Amino acid sequence: MADEPLILGIETSCDETGVGIVRGHTLLADALASSVEEHARFGGVVPEVASRAHLEAIVPTMDRALTEAGVTLADIDAIAVTSGPGLAGALLVGVAAAKGYALAAEKPVYGVNHLAAHVAVDTLEHGPLAEPAIALLVSGGHSSLLLVDDLARGVTPLGATIDDAAGEAFDKVARLLGLPFPGGPPIDREARAGDADSIAFPRGLTAAKDLAAHRYDFSFSGLKTAVARWVEARQRAGEPVPVADVAASFQEAVCDVLTNKALAACRAQGIETLVIGGGVAANSRLRAMAEQRAEKYGIQVRVPRPKLCTDNGAMVAALGSHLVAAGVAPSRLDLPADSALPLTTVSV
């Protein structure tokens, strides 16, 4: 609707410089600049490299987004920016840029939570979010289960990773198998030609004693170690490593745990909507398994298209739009970049 506010979102929490523009639940522009190739030779994201890449990319990415949407900065009603969590230096670039643009255009600014934005972005794909809902957020830095009663006001953490996040495990296993960084897409591709039942890799925190203390928490460090030991044993024996089978079996173990715990949370809370977000939500097996298992319980699974699962400005704009519509007050211009912003804080 033309009378809905026009919101611009800026995302610089890690290695993606994103600027998105939305009107209500309609995406008008999603400009992105990635520094992932600069980090690939290190096998992971280097914070200083990421920060410098954001500095170089923020202005041209902003210009591309405005051009794509066919609007000017003066047309924008509010600016939303990721205030945290994320890499401190990377966050500072986005927050400083948002403040500068907001001052220049005399617009309000909203500092928002990166993880809550991963929930909000689904509204651009499937419309308003049914609340309450359960959100499963899985990425390189986070594996979390959230109860979303009112996204504009706050979320309740139910569980989180106690060691490696799911995406981090994908990256480390990909390196073991000689696959490129980031590890999620190449493992997904290799797994399609493999046998997911060929290797019995462990499912972390699923034993009865673990469930008692960590019902909705995740652990993928032991799984990563199990894969490393299996691969090393093959190599010591002079036998070839069946990359596709290892990838498929590893991926199956991760997706099995993620979907089981997410659906258990839905059933325990009596909630019929599960939202999956974050970079790992682009994984084809996770999406298929979640939908297949959820159907048995009458639970609706909402997953945005893969491009919206990874970090982007559209998700920040979507959350900003939600906050404006809910009447949430904008942030002060001295809003911080908080690398450890808690999940319970949706807007700063």
Coordinates of C-alpha atoms in Angstrom, one line a residue:
M1 CA 0.0 0.0 0.0
A2 CA 1.3 3.4 -0.9
D3 CA 0.4 4.9 2.5
E4 CA 2.6 2.4 4.3
P5 CA 5.9 3.7 5.6
L6 CA 9.0 3.3 3.4
I7 CA 11.8 1.8 5.4
L8 CA 15.5 1.4 4.6
G9 CA 17.6 -1.3 6.3
I10 CA 21.4 -1.5 6.7
E11 CA 23.1 -4.8 7.5
T12 CA 26.9 -5.0 8.3
S13 CA 27.1 -7.5 11.1
C14 CA 29.6 -9.9 9.4
D15 CA 30.8 -10.3 5.8
E16 CA 27.8 -9.0 3.9
T17 CA 27.1 -5.3 3.2
G18 CA 23.3 -5.2 2.7
V19 CA 20.9 -2.3 2.1
G20 CA 17.2 -3.2 1.6
I21 CA 14.1 -1.1 1.1
V22 CA 10.6 -2.2 2.0
R23 CA 7.1 -0.7 2.0
G24 CA 5.0 -2.7 4.5
H25 CA 5.7 -6.3 3.6
T26 CA 6.7 -5.5 0.0
L27 CA 10.4 -5.7 -0.9
L28 CA 11.4 -3.0 -3.2
A29 CA 15.2 -3.3 -3.2
D30 CA 17.8 -5.7 -1.8
A31 CA 21.3 -4.6 -2.7
L32 CA 24.2 -6.7 -1.4
A33 CA 28.0 -6.6 -1.5
S34 CA 29.8 -9.7 -0.1
S35 CA 33.4 -10.0 1.0
V36 CA 33.2 -13.8 1.4
E37 CA 35.9 -14.3 -1.3
E38 CA 38.3 -12.2 0.6
H39 CA 37.9 -14.5 3.6
A40 CA 37.9 -17.8 1.8
R41 CA 41.7 -18.2 1.8
F42 CA 41.6 -17.9 5.6
G43 CA 38.9 -20.5 6.0
G44 CA 36.7 -18.1 8.0
V45 CA 35.7 -14.5 8.4
V46 CA 38.5 -12.1 9.4
P47 CA 37.0 -9.2 11.4
E48 CA 39.4 -6.5 10.2
V49 CA 39.0 -7.6 6.5
A50 CA 35.2 -7.5 6.9
S51 CA 35.2 -4.0 8.5
R52 CA 37.4 -2.6 5.7
A53 CA 35.1 -4.2 3.0
H54 CA 32.1 -2.6 4.6
L55 CA 33.7 0.8 4.5
E56 CA 34.3 0.4 0.8
A57 CA 30.9 -1.0 0.0
I58 CA 28.4 0.9 2.1
V59 CA 28.0 4.0 -0.1
P60 CA 27.8 2.2 -3.5
T61 CA 25.4 -0.4 -2.0
M62 CA 23.2 2.3 -0.7
D63 CA 23.1 4.0 -4.1
R64 CA 22.2 0.7 -5.8
A65 CA 19.4 0.1 -3.4
L66 CA 17.9 3.5 -3.9
T67 CA 18.1 3.2 -7.6
E68 CA 16.6 -0.2 -7.6
A69 CA 13.7 0.9 -5.6
G70 CA 13.3 4.1 -7.6
V71 CA 13.3 6.4 -4.6
T72 CA 15.6 9.0 -3.0
L73 CA 16.8 9.2 0.5
A74 CA 14.3 12.0 1.1
D75 CA 11.4 9.6 0.3
I76 CA 12.5 7.2 3.1
D77 CA 10.4 7.4 6.3
A78 CA 12.8 5.7 8.6
I79 CA 16.2 3.9 8.6
A80 CA 16.8 0.6 10.4
V81 CA 20.3 -0.7 11.1
T82 CA 21.7 -3.8 12.7
S83 CA 23.0 -2.7 16.1
G84 CA 24.1 -6.2 17.1
P85 CA 25.0 -8.9 17.7
G86 CA 27.9 -9.4 15.3
L87 CA 31.5 -8.3 14.7
A88 CA 32.2 -5.1 16.6
G89 CA 34.1 -3.3 13.8
A90 CA 31.7 -4.4 11.1
L91 CA 28.7 -3.3 13.2
L92 CA 30.3 0.1 13.7
V93 CA 30.4 0.8 10.0
G94 CA 26.7 0.2 9.5
V95 CA 25.6 2.1 12.6
A96 CA 27.8 5.1 11.8
A97 CA 26.4 5.1 8.2
A98 CA 22.8 4.9 9.4
K99 CA 23.4 7.8 11.8
G100 CA 25.0 9.8 9.0
Y101 CA 22.2 9.2 6.6
A102 CA 19.5 9.8 9.3
L103 CA 21.1 13.1 10.2
A104 CA 21.5 14.2 6.6
A105 CA 17.9 13.4 5.7
E106 CA 16.4 14.2 9.1
K107 CA 14.9 10.7 9.4
P108 CA 14.4 8.6 12.6
V109 CA 16.7 5.6 13.0
Y110 CA 16.0 2.2 14.6
G111 CA 18.9 0.1 15.9
V112 CA 17.7 -3.5 15.7
N113 CA 18.7 -7.0 16.7
H114 CA 20.2 -9.1 13.8
L115 CA 18.6 -12.3 15.0
A116 CA 15.1 -10.8 15.3
A117 CA 15.6 -9.5 11.8
H118 CA 16.1 -13.1 10.5
V119 CA 12.6 -13.8 11.9
A120 CA 11.0 -10.6 10.4
V121 CA 12.3 -11.2 6.9
D122 CA 9.9 -14.1 6.5
T123 CA 7.1 -11.5 6.4
L124 CA 8.4 -10.4 3.0
E125 CA 7.8 -13.9 1.7
H126 CA 4.7 -15.1 3.5
G127 CA 3.0 -12.0 4.9
P128 CA 2.3 -11.1 8.5
L129 CA 3.7 -13.6 11.1
A130 CA 1.2 -15.5 13.2
E131 CA 2.1 -14.8 16.9
P132 CA 3.0 -16.7 19.0
A133 CA 5.4 -18.6 16.8
I134 CA 8.6 -20.7 17.3
A135 CA 11.7 -19.5 15.5
L136 CA 14.7 -21.7 14.7
L137 CA 17.6 -19.5 13.8
V138 CA 20.6 -21.3 12.4
S139 CA 23.7 -19.6 11.0
G140 CA 27.5 -19.5 11.2
G141 CA 27.4 -17.8 14.6
H142 CA 24.1 -18.8 16.1
S143 CA 21.8 -21.8 16.6
S144 CA 18.8 -20.6 18.6
L145 CA 15.2 -21.6 19.4
L146 CA 13.0 -18.6 20.3
L147 CA 9.4 -18.1 21.4
V148 CA 8.1 -15.2 19.5
D149 CA 5.1 -13.8 21.3
D150 CA 5.4 -10.2 20.0
L151 CA 8.3 -9.6 17.7
A152 CA 8.1 -5.8 18.1
R153 CA 8.5 -6.0 21.9
G154 CA 10.7 -9.0 22.5
V155 CA 11.3 -12.7 22.2
T156 CA 11.9 -15.4 24.7
P157 CA 15.0 -17.6 24.2
L158 CA 14.2 -21.3 24.7
G159 CA 17.6 -22.8 23.7
A160 CA 20.9 -22.1 22.0
T161 CA 24.1 -23.7 21.0
I162 CA 26.5 -24.5 23.9
D163 CA 29.5 -24.8 21.5
D164 CA 29.8 -24.8 17.7
A165 CA 26.8 -23.3 15.9
A166 CA 25.4 -25.3 13.0
G167 CA 26.9 -23.1 10.3
E168 CA 30.3 -23.2 12.0
A169 CA 30.1 -27.0 12.0
F170 CA 29.3 -27.0 8.3
D171 CA 32.4 -24.8 7.6
K172 CA 34.7 -27.0 9.6
V173 CA 33.5 -30.2 8.1
A174 CA 33.8 -28.7 4.6
R175 CA 37.4 -27.9 5.3
L176 CA 38.0 -31.5 6.5
L177 CA 36.6 -32.7 3.2
G178 CA 38.5 -30.3 1.0
L179 CA 35.4 -28.3 0.1
P180 CA 35.4 -24.5 -0.2
F181 CA 34.3 -21.8 2.3
P182 CA 31.6 -21.2 3.3
G183 CA 30.8 -24.8 3.8
G184 CA 27.1 -24.9 3.7
P185 CA 26.4 -24.8 0.0
P186 CA 29.1 -27.3 -1.1
I187 CA 28.1 -29.8 1.6
D188 CA 24.5 -29.5 0.5
R189 CA 25.5 -30.1 -3.2
E190 CA 27.8 -33.1 -2.3
A191 CA 25.2 -34.6 0.0
R192 CA 22.7 -35.0 -2.9
A193 CA 24.9 -37.7 -4.4
G194 CA 25.6 -39.4 -1.0
D195 CA 23.9 -42.0 1.3
A196 CA 22.7 -40.2 4.4
D197 CA 22.5 -43.6 6.2
S198 CA 25.9 -44.8 5.4
I199 CA 27.7 -43.4 8.5
A200 CA 26.1 -43.3 12.0
F201 CA 27.3 -39.9 13.2
P202 CA 26.2 -38.8 16.7
R203 CA 23.2 -36.5 17.5
G204 CA 24.4 -34.1 20.2
L205 CA 22.3 -33.4 23.3
T206 CA 19.6 -35.9 22.4
A207 CA 20.3 -38.6 25.1
A208 CA 17.8 -38.7 28.0
K209 CA 20.2 -37.2 30.5
D210 CA 21.1 -34.4 28.1
L211 CA 17.5 -33.6 27.3
A212 CA 16.8 -33.2 31.0
A213 CA 19.3 -30.3 31.2
H214 CA 19.4 -29.1 27.6
R215 CA 16.0 -29.8 26.2
Y216 CA 16.2 -27.1 23.5
D217 CA 19.9 -26.5 23.4
F218 CA 22.3 -27.6 20.6
S219 CA 25.8 -29.0 20.4
F220 CA 27.7 -29.7 17.2
S221 CA 31.3 -29.8 18.4
G222 CA 31.1 -33.6 19.1
L223 CA 29.6 -34.2 15.7
K224 CA 32.4 -32.2 14.0
T225 CA 35.0 -34.2 16.0
A226 CA 33.3 -37.5 15.1
V227 CA 33.5 -36.6 11.4
A228 CA 37.2 -35.6 11.7
R229 CA 38.1 -38.9 13.4
W230 CA 36.2 -40.9 10.8
V231 CA 37.9 -39.2 7.9
E232 CA 41.3 -39.5 9.6
A233 CA 40.8 -43.2 10.2
R234 CA 40.1 -43.7 6.5
Q235 CA 43.2 -41.7 5.5
R236 CA 45.4 -43.6 7.9
A237 CA 44.2 -46.9 6.4
G238 CA 45.0 -45.6 2.9
E239 CA 41.4 -45.8 1.9
P240 CA 39.6 -43.1 -0.2
V241 CA 37.2 -40.8 1.7
P242 CA 33.7 -41.0 0.2
V243 CA 33.0 -37.2 0.4
A244 CA 29.4 -37.4 -0.8
D245 CA 28.5 -40.1 1.9
V246 CA 30.3 -38.1 4.6
A247 CA 28.6 -34.9 3.6
A248 CA 25.2 -36.6 3.5
S249 CA 25.6 -38.3 6.8
F250 CA 26.9 -35.2 8.6
Q251 CA 24.1 -33.1 7.1
E252 CA 21.5 -35.6 8.1
A253 CA 22.7 -35.6 11.7
V254 CA 22.6 -31.7 11.9
C255 CA 19.1 -31.5 10.3
D256 CA 17.8 -34.3 12.4
V257 CA 18.7 -32.5 15.7
L258 CA 17.5 -29.1 14.5
T259 CA 14.1 -30.2 13.3
N260 CA 13.4 -32.6 16.2
K261 CA 14.1 -29.9 18.8
A262 CA 12.3 -27.2 16.9
L263 CA 9.1 -29.3 16.5
A264 CA 9.3 -30.5 20.1
A265 CA 9.3 -26.9 21.2
C266 CA 6.2 -26.2 19.0
R267 CA 4.3 -29.1 20.4
A268 CA 5.3 -28.4 24.0
Q269 CA 4.2 -24.7 23.7
G270 CA 1.1 -25.6 21.7
I271 CA 2.2 -23.5 18.7
E272 CA 1.4 -24.2 15.1
T273 CA 3.9 -22.0 13.3
L274 CA 7.6 -22.6 12.9
V275 CA 9.8 -20.0 11.3
I276 CA 13.3 -21.1 10.2
G277 CA 15.8 -18.4 9.4
G278 CA 19.6 -17.7 9.1
G279 CA 22.1 -18.9 6.5
V280 CA 21.7 -22.6 7.3
A281 CA 17.9 -22.3 6.6
A282 CA 18.9 -22.2 2.9
N283 CA 20.0 -25.9 3.2
S284 CA 17.7 -28.0 1.0
R285 CA 17.7 -31.0 3.4
L286 CA 16.8 -29.0 6.4
R287 CA 13.9 -27.3 4.6
A288 CA 12.5 -30.7 3.3
M289 CA 12.9 -32.5 6.6
A290 CA 11.2 -29.8 8.6
E291 CA 8.2 -29.6 6.3
Q292 CA 7.9 -33.4 6.1
R293 CA 8.0 -33.9 9.9
A294 CA 5.9 -30.8 10.7
E295 CA 3.1 -32.0 8.5
K296 CA 2.5 -35.0 10.8
Y297 CA 1.7 -32.6 13.7
G298 CA -0.2 -30.0 11.7
I299 CA 2.5 -27.4 12.1
Q300 CA 3.1 -24.8 9.4
V301 CA 6.7 -24.3 8.5
R302 CA 7.7 -20.9 7.1
V303 CA 11.1 -20.5 5.5
P304 CA 12.0 -17.6 3.3
R305 CA 13.6 -18.1 -0.1
P306 CA 17.4 -18.9 0.2
K307 CA 18.5 -15.4 -0.8
L308 CA 16.6 -14.0 2.2
C309 CA 18.0 -16.6 4.6
T310 CA 21.6 -15.3 4.5
D311 CA 22.5 -11.8 5.9
N312 CA 20.9 -9.0 3.9
G313 CA 19.5 -5.5 4.3
A314 CA 16.0 -6.6 3.4
M315 CA 15.6 -8.4 6.7
V316 CA 16.7 -5.3 8.7
A317 CA 14.2 -3.2 6.7
A318 CA 11.5 -5.8 7.4
L319 CA 12.0 -5.6 11.1
G320 CA 12.2 -1.8 11.0
S321 CA 8.8 -1.8 9.1
H322 CA 7.4 -4.1 11.8
L323 CA 8.6 -1.7 14.6
V324 CA 7.2 1.4 12.9
A325 CA 3.8 -0.3 12.4
A326 CA 3.7 -1.3 16.0
G327 CA 4.4 2.2 17.2
V328 CA 7.8 1.5 18.7
A329 CA 9.8 4.6 19.4
P330 CA 12.9 5.2 17.3
S331 CA 16.4 4.9 18.8
R332 CA 18.5 7.8 20.1
L333 CA 21.2 9.0 17.7
D334 CA 23.8 7.8 20.2
L335 CA 22.7 4.2 19.8
P336 CA 25.6 1.8 20.1
A337 CA 27.0 -1.0 18.1
D338 CA 26.7 -3.9 20.6
S339 CA 28.5 -7.1 19.5
A340 CA 26.8 -9.0 22.3
L341 CA 23.3 -7.6 22.0
P342 CA 21.0 -10.1 23.8
L343 CA 18.2 -11.8 22.0
T344 CA 15.7 -10.3 24.4
T345 CA 16.4 -6.8 23.0
V346 CA 14.7 -6.4 19.6
S347 CA 15.4 -2.7 19.3
V348 CA 17.9 -0.5 21.0

